Amino acid sequence: MAYSIGRSVDSGLEFSSSELTGALGDSVTVLPLLVALAATTSVSLPHVLVGFGIFQIVWGLYYRMPLSIEPMKALVGLAIVGSLSYPELAAAGLLAGAVLLAIGSLGLVGHLQRVVGEPVVRGVQFAVALLLLEAAVGLSAGNVPVAVAGLAVVGLFAVAGYRSVSILIVLALGGLAALVTAGVPTPRLPAAALFPAGTPTLSTAALEGTVAQLGMTLGNAAIATALLCGDLYDREVSADSLSKSMGVTCLAAVPIGGIPMCHGSGGLAGKHAFGARTGGANVLLGVGYLALALVAAGAVLAAFPMAVLGALLVVVAVELARAALEPVSGRRSLAVVAGVGAVGLAVNVGVAFVLGAVAFWLLSRET
C-alpha cells in the first residue's frame, strides 16, 4: 500500500457523542503515564496538559481524523523510573523532535517503510497491544474488584449495543471517586514561561534514551500508525507526514513545559474502539485537556482509581491486537508478527522493530 501526504475533503469535523467517547478512549492510554510522571519528577502537570490540549486540536484540524497524541513512552518511562531527570527528558525530546522533522522532510521514513515489510509493522502493533495489556494488568492489580466492575460495565453496554457509552460512565465514576477523596480544586492558569520545570540538559542518558525512543517511534508512531489509518479509517496518510508532525510537536511543546509527544497506533485504536471517526474527537479532547490543566491539582489525579483506567486499557489492547492480526496471512508472516510482538513485550519495541526488520530481510532473500 502506498501512502501520500494529504487530507481528505470528505472527512469533516463532527462533534457527536461518539466523537466524545472516542476522544476519551485516547486519554485512557495517556493519563496513567502523566500521573506517574508528575508524581516522580519535577514536571509541571498543568503545562504538560496544555501541550497535549494544543496539539490534539492542531493535528485534529490538520489531518481531519482522530490521530492520537501520546507521550513518548520510552523516554517517559525512563523518567518515571529515575533514569532521566526532567531536564534530561526535555533535552531528549528536543533532539528526537529535530531528528523526526529532518528525516520526515527528507522522505526517509517512507523508504524505511518499504524496506521493513508489512509483517514487521504488524508485529509492532501487536507488541504495543501486549504492552497495553501488561499495563492494564498492572493498573488493575491495585484494586481488582474495581477493575472487574469496570470491565463488567463495558461488557454489559457492549452486549446492549452501546459500548462507546461505557467509557463515559466508567470514567465519570472514577472522576467522582477522585473528587470525593481529594476535594474540588480551585482553578488556576498555568504560568507562562519558557522551560518552567527546568532547562534542558543533554547527557549520555538522554542520548541513549533518544536512540531507544526513535526506534520505537518510527516503528509504531510513524509506520504502524500510517498503516492503521488505512485499516481503520480508509485514509492514506504517509509515515513521513506523521514523522514531521511529531517533530514539530516536540520542538514546540517542550519549551512551554510540555513533554516529548508522538502519534501512536494504540491511541488511534483506542479512539476508533470507542467511536471516534473525525478530527472532532481531537478538538473535544484538546478542550478537555486545557480545562483539566486549570484544575490539575496533583491530589485529584493521584486519587483517581487507576484500576478503572486499567479496565479500559484492556478494551484498547484487544482492539489493537485485532487490527494487527486480522490482515496477516501465511505462517511465515504470522511468525514474524508473533516474534516482533514477543520481543517488544520482553525487551522493548525499538529492539523488536530492528530485529524484525533483519529477520524479514533474511526471510525475503530465501524466497
Tab-separated table of N, CA, C and O in Angstrom, residues 293-333:
chain	number	residue	atom	x	y	z
A	293	ALA	N	-6.186	21.247	32.731
A	293	ALA	CA	-4.972	21.953	33.150
A	293	ALA	C	-5.274	23.020	34.199
A	293	ALA	O	-4.416	23.351	35.021
A	294	LEU	N	-6.491	23.555	34.184
A	294	LEU	CA	-6.869	24.589	35.150
A	294	LEU	C	-7.060	24.026	36.552
A	294	LEU	O	-6.954	24.758	37.536
A	295	VAL	N	-7.368	22.748	36.629
A	295	VAL	CA	-7.667	22.143	37.935
A	295	VAL	C	-6.797	20.922	38.204
A	295	VAL	O	-7.176	20.029	38.959
A	296	ALA	N	-5.631	20.889	37.547
A	296	ALA	CA	-4.779	19.694	37.626
A	296	ALA	C	-3.980	19.662	38.920
A	296	ALA	O	-2.749	19.614	38.910
A	297	ALA	N	-4.675	19.721	40.002
A	297	ALA	CA	-4.023	19.542	41.296
A	297	ALA	C	-3.568	18.095	41.404
A	297	ALA	O	-4.324	17.171	41.095
A	298	GLY	N	-2.330	17.908	41.823
A	298	GLY	CA	-1.794	16.556	41.886
A	298	GLY	C	-2.623	15.636	42.759
A	298	GLY	O	-2.734	14.444	42.489
A	299	ALA	N	-3.244	16.191	43.781
A	299	ALA	CA	-4.015	15.359	44.701
A	299	ALA	C	-5.213	14.721	44.014
A	299	ALA	O	-5.559	13.566	44.282
A	300	VAL	N	-5.853	15.452	43.088
A	300	VAL	CA	-7.040	14.927	42.411
A	300	VAL	C	-6.675	13.778	41.482
A	300	VAL	O	-7.281	12.695	41.519
A	301	LEU	N	-5.659	14.002	40.626
A	301	LEU	CA	-5.280	12.950	39.689
A	301	LEU	C	-4.676	11.749	40.412
A	301	LEU	O	-4.862	10.603	40.007
A	302	ALA	N	-3.950	12.013	41.489
A	302	ALA	CA	-3.384	10.904	42.255
A	302	ALA	C	-4.475	10.074	42.911
A	302	ALA	O	-4.296	8.877	43.155
A	303	ALA	N	-5.621	10.706	43.189
A	303	ALA	CA	-6.720	9.993	43.839
A	303	ALA	C	-7.582	9.215	42.848
A	303	ALA	O	-8.429	8.421	43.259
A	304	PHE	N	-7.391	9.445	41.540
A	304	PHE	CA	-8.206	8.742	40.547
A	304	PHE	C	-7.877	7.256	40.609
A	304	PHE	O	-6.710	6.856	40.577
A	305	PRO	N	-8.889	6.397	40.690
A	305	PRO	CA	-8.637	4.941	40.774
A	305	PRO	C	-8.050	4.399	39.476
A	305	PRO	O	-8.742	4.263	38.469
A	306	MET	N	-6.757	4.094	39.487
A	306	MET	CA	-6.072	3.618	38.287
A	306	MET	C	-6.630	2.296	37.778
A	306	MET	O	-6.502	1.972	36.604
A	307	ALA	N	-7.256	1.516	38.651
A	307	ALA	CA	-7.833	0.248	38.217
A	307	ALA	C	-8.933	0.467	37.180
A	307	ALA	O	-9.167	-0.369	36.314
A	308	VAL	N	-9.607	1.618	37.258
A	308	VAL	CA	-10.635	1.952	36.265
A	308	VAL	C	-10.002	2.116	34.891
A	308	VAL	O	-10.489	1.583	33.890
A	309	LEU	N	-8.890	2.851	34.824
A	309	LEU	CA	-8.192	3.011	33.554
A	309	LEU	C	-7.628	1.671	33.073
A	309	LEU	O	-7.564	1.404	31.874
A	310	GLY	N	-7.212	0.834	33.999
A	310	GLY	CA	-6.720	-0.483	33.626
A	310	GLY	C	-7.774	-1.306	32.906
A	310	GLY	O	-7.493	-1.970	31.904
A	311	ALA	N	-8.999	-1.238	33.396
A	311	ALA	CA	-10.087	-1.976	32.762
A	311	ALA	C	-10.322	-1.497	31.335
A	311	ALA	O	-10.522	-2.296	30.410
A	312	LEU	N	-10.261	-0.183	31.128
A	312	LEU	CA	-10.493	0.366	29.797
A	312	LEU	C	-9.313	0.098	28.868
A	312	LEU	O	-9.492	-0.053	27.654
A	313	LEU	N	-8.108	0.014	29.416
A	313	LEU	CA	-6.946	-0.322	28.599
A	313	LEU	C	-7.064	-1.719	27.989
A	313	LEU	O	-6.539	-1.971	26.908
A	314	VAL	N	-7.734	-2.609	28.682
A	314	VAL	CA	-7.948	-3.957	28.138
A	314	VAL	C	-8.704	-3.871	26.810
A	314	VAL	O	-8.366	-4.537	25.827
A	315	VAL	N	-9.727	-3.021	26.758
A	315	VAL	CA	-10.528	-2.850	25.547
A	315	VAL	C	-9.658	-2.324	24.411
A	315	VAL	O	-9.714	-2.802	23.274
A	316	VAL	N	-8.815	-1.338	24.707
A	316	VAL	CA	-7.932	-0.763	23.696
A	316	VAL	C	-6.936	-1.803	23.193
A	316	VAL	O	-6.676	-1.914	21.994
A	317	ALA	N	-6.360	-2.573	24.105
A	317	ALA	CA	-5.374	-3.581	23.727
A	317	ALA	C	-5.980	-4.640	22.810
A	317	ALA	O	-5.370	-5.045	21.811
A	318	VAL	N	-7.172	-5.073	23.121
A	318	VAL	CA	-7.843	-6.079	22.287
A	318	VAL	C	-8.136	-5.524	20.892
A	318	VAL	O	-7.942	-6.204	19.882
A	319	GLU	N	-8.561	-4.265	20.815
A	319	GLU	CA	-8.843	-3.644	19.526
A	319	GLU	C	-7.581	-3.549	18.674
A	319	GLU	O	-7.590	-3.842	17.474
A	320	LEU	N	-6.478	-3.168	19.275
A	320	LEU	CA	-5.237	-3.036	18.526
A	320	LEU	C	-4.700	-4.400	18.099
A	320	LEU	O	-4.206	-4.551	16.969
A	321	ALA	N	-4.787	-5.393	18.963
A	321	ALA	CA	-4.342	-6.736	18.601
A	321	ALA	C	-5.164	-7.291	17.445
A	321	ALA	O	-4.624	-7.934	16.527
A	322	ARG	N	-6.451	-7.035	17.465
A	322	ARG	CA	-7.303	-7.489	16.359
A	322	ARG	C	-6.890	-6.838	15.045
A	322	ARG	O	-6.767	-7.488	14.009
A	323	ALA	N	-6.650	-5.523	15.092
A	323	ALA	CA	-6.236	-4.800	13.888
A	323	ALA	C	-4.889	-5.292	13.373
A	323	ALA	O	-4.638	-5.281	12.161
A	324	ALA	N	-4.020	-5.731	14.273
A	324	ALA	CA	-2.701	-6.213	13.864
A	324	ALA	C	-2.752	-7.602	13.262
A	324	ALA	O	-2.051	-7.898	12.283
A	325	LEU	N	-3.576	-8.482	13.795
A	325	LEU	CA	-3.553	-9.884	13.404
A	325	LEU	C	-4.500	-10.243	12.263
A	325	LEU	O	-4.200	-11.150	11.469
A	326	GLU	N	-5.612	-9.562	12.162
A	326	GLU	CA	-6.614	-9.947	11.158
A	326	GLU	C	-6.087	-9.950	9.728
A	326	GLU	O	-6.393	-10.860	8.958
A	327	PRO	N	-5.290	-8.950	9.300
A	327	PRO	CA	-4.863	-8.939	7.891
A	327	PRO	C	-3.724	-9.901	7.582
A	327	PRO	O	-3.356	-10.056	6.412
A	328	VAL	N	-3.137	-10.557	8.590
A	328	VAL	CA	-1.954	-11.387	8.384
A	328	VAL	C	-2.353	-12.751	7.835
A	328	VAL	O	-3.261	-13.408	8.352
A	329	SER	N	-1.657	-13.168	6.790
A	329	SER	CA	-1.911	-14.488	6.215
A	329	SER	C	-0.581	-15.195	5.969
A	329	SER	O	0.418	-14.550	5.636
A	330	GLY	N	-0.559	-16.479	6.153
A	330	GLY	CA	0.662	-17.250	5.951
A	330	GLY	C	1.431	-17.455	7.240
A	330	GLY	O	1.514	-16.548	8.077
A	331	ARG	N	1.991	-18.650	7.393
A	331	ARG	CA	2.699	-18.981	8.634
A	331	ARG	C	3.941	-18.125	8.840
A	331	ARG	O	4.248	-17.730	9.963
A	332	ARG	N	4.664	-17.840	7.763
A	332	ARG	CA	5.890	-17.065	7.895
A	332	ARG	C	5.592	-15.656	8.382
A	332	ARG	O	6.260	-15.143	9.286
A	333	SER	N	4.601	-15.028	7.783
A	333	SER	CA	4.244	-13.670	8.200
A	333	SER	C	3.743	-13.661	9.636
A	333	SER	O	4.081	-12.770	10.425
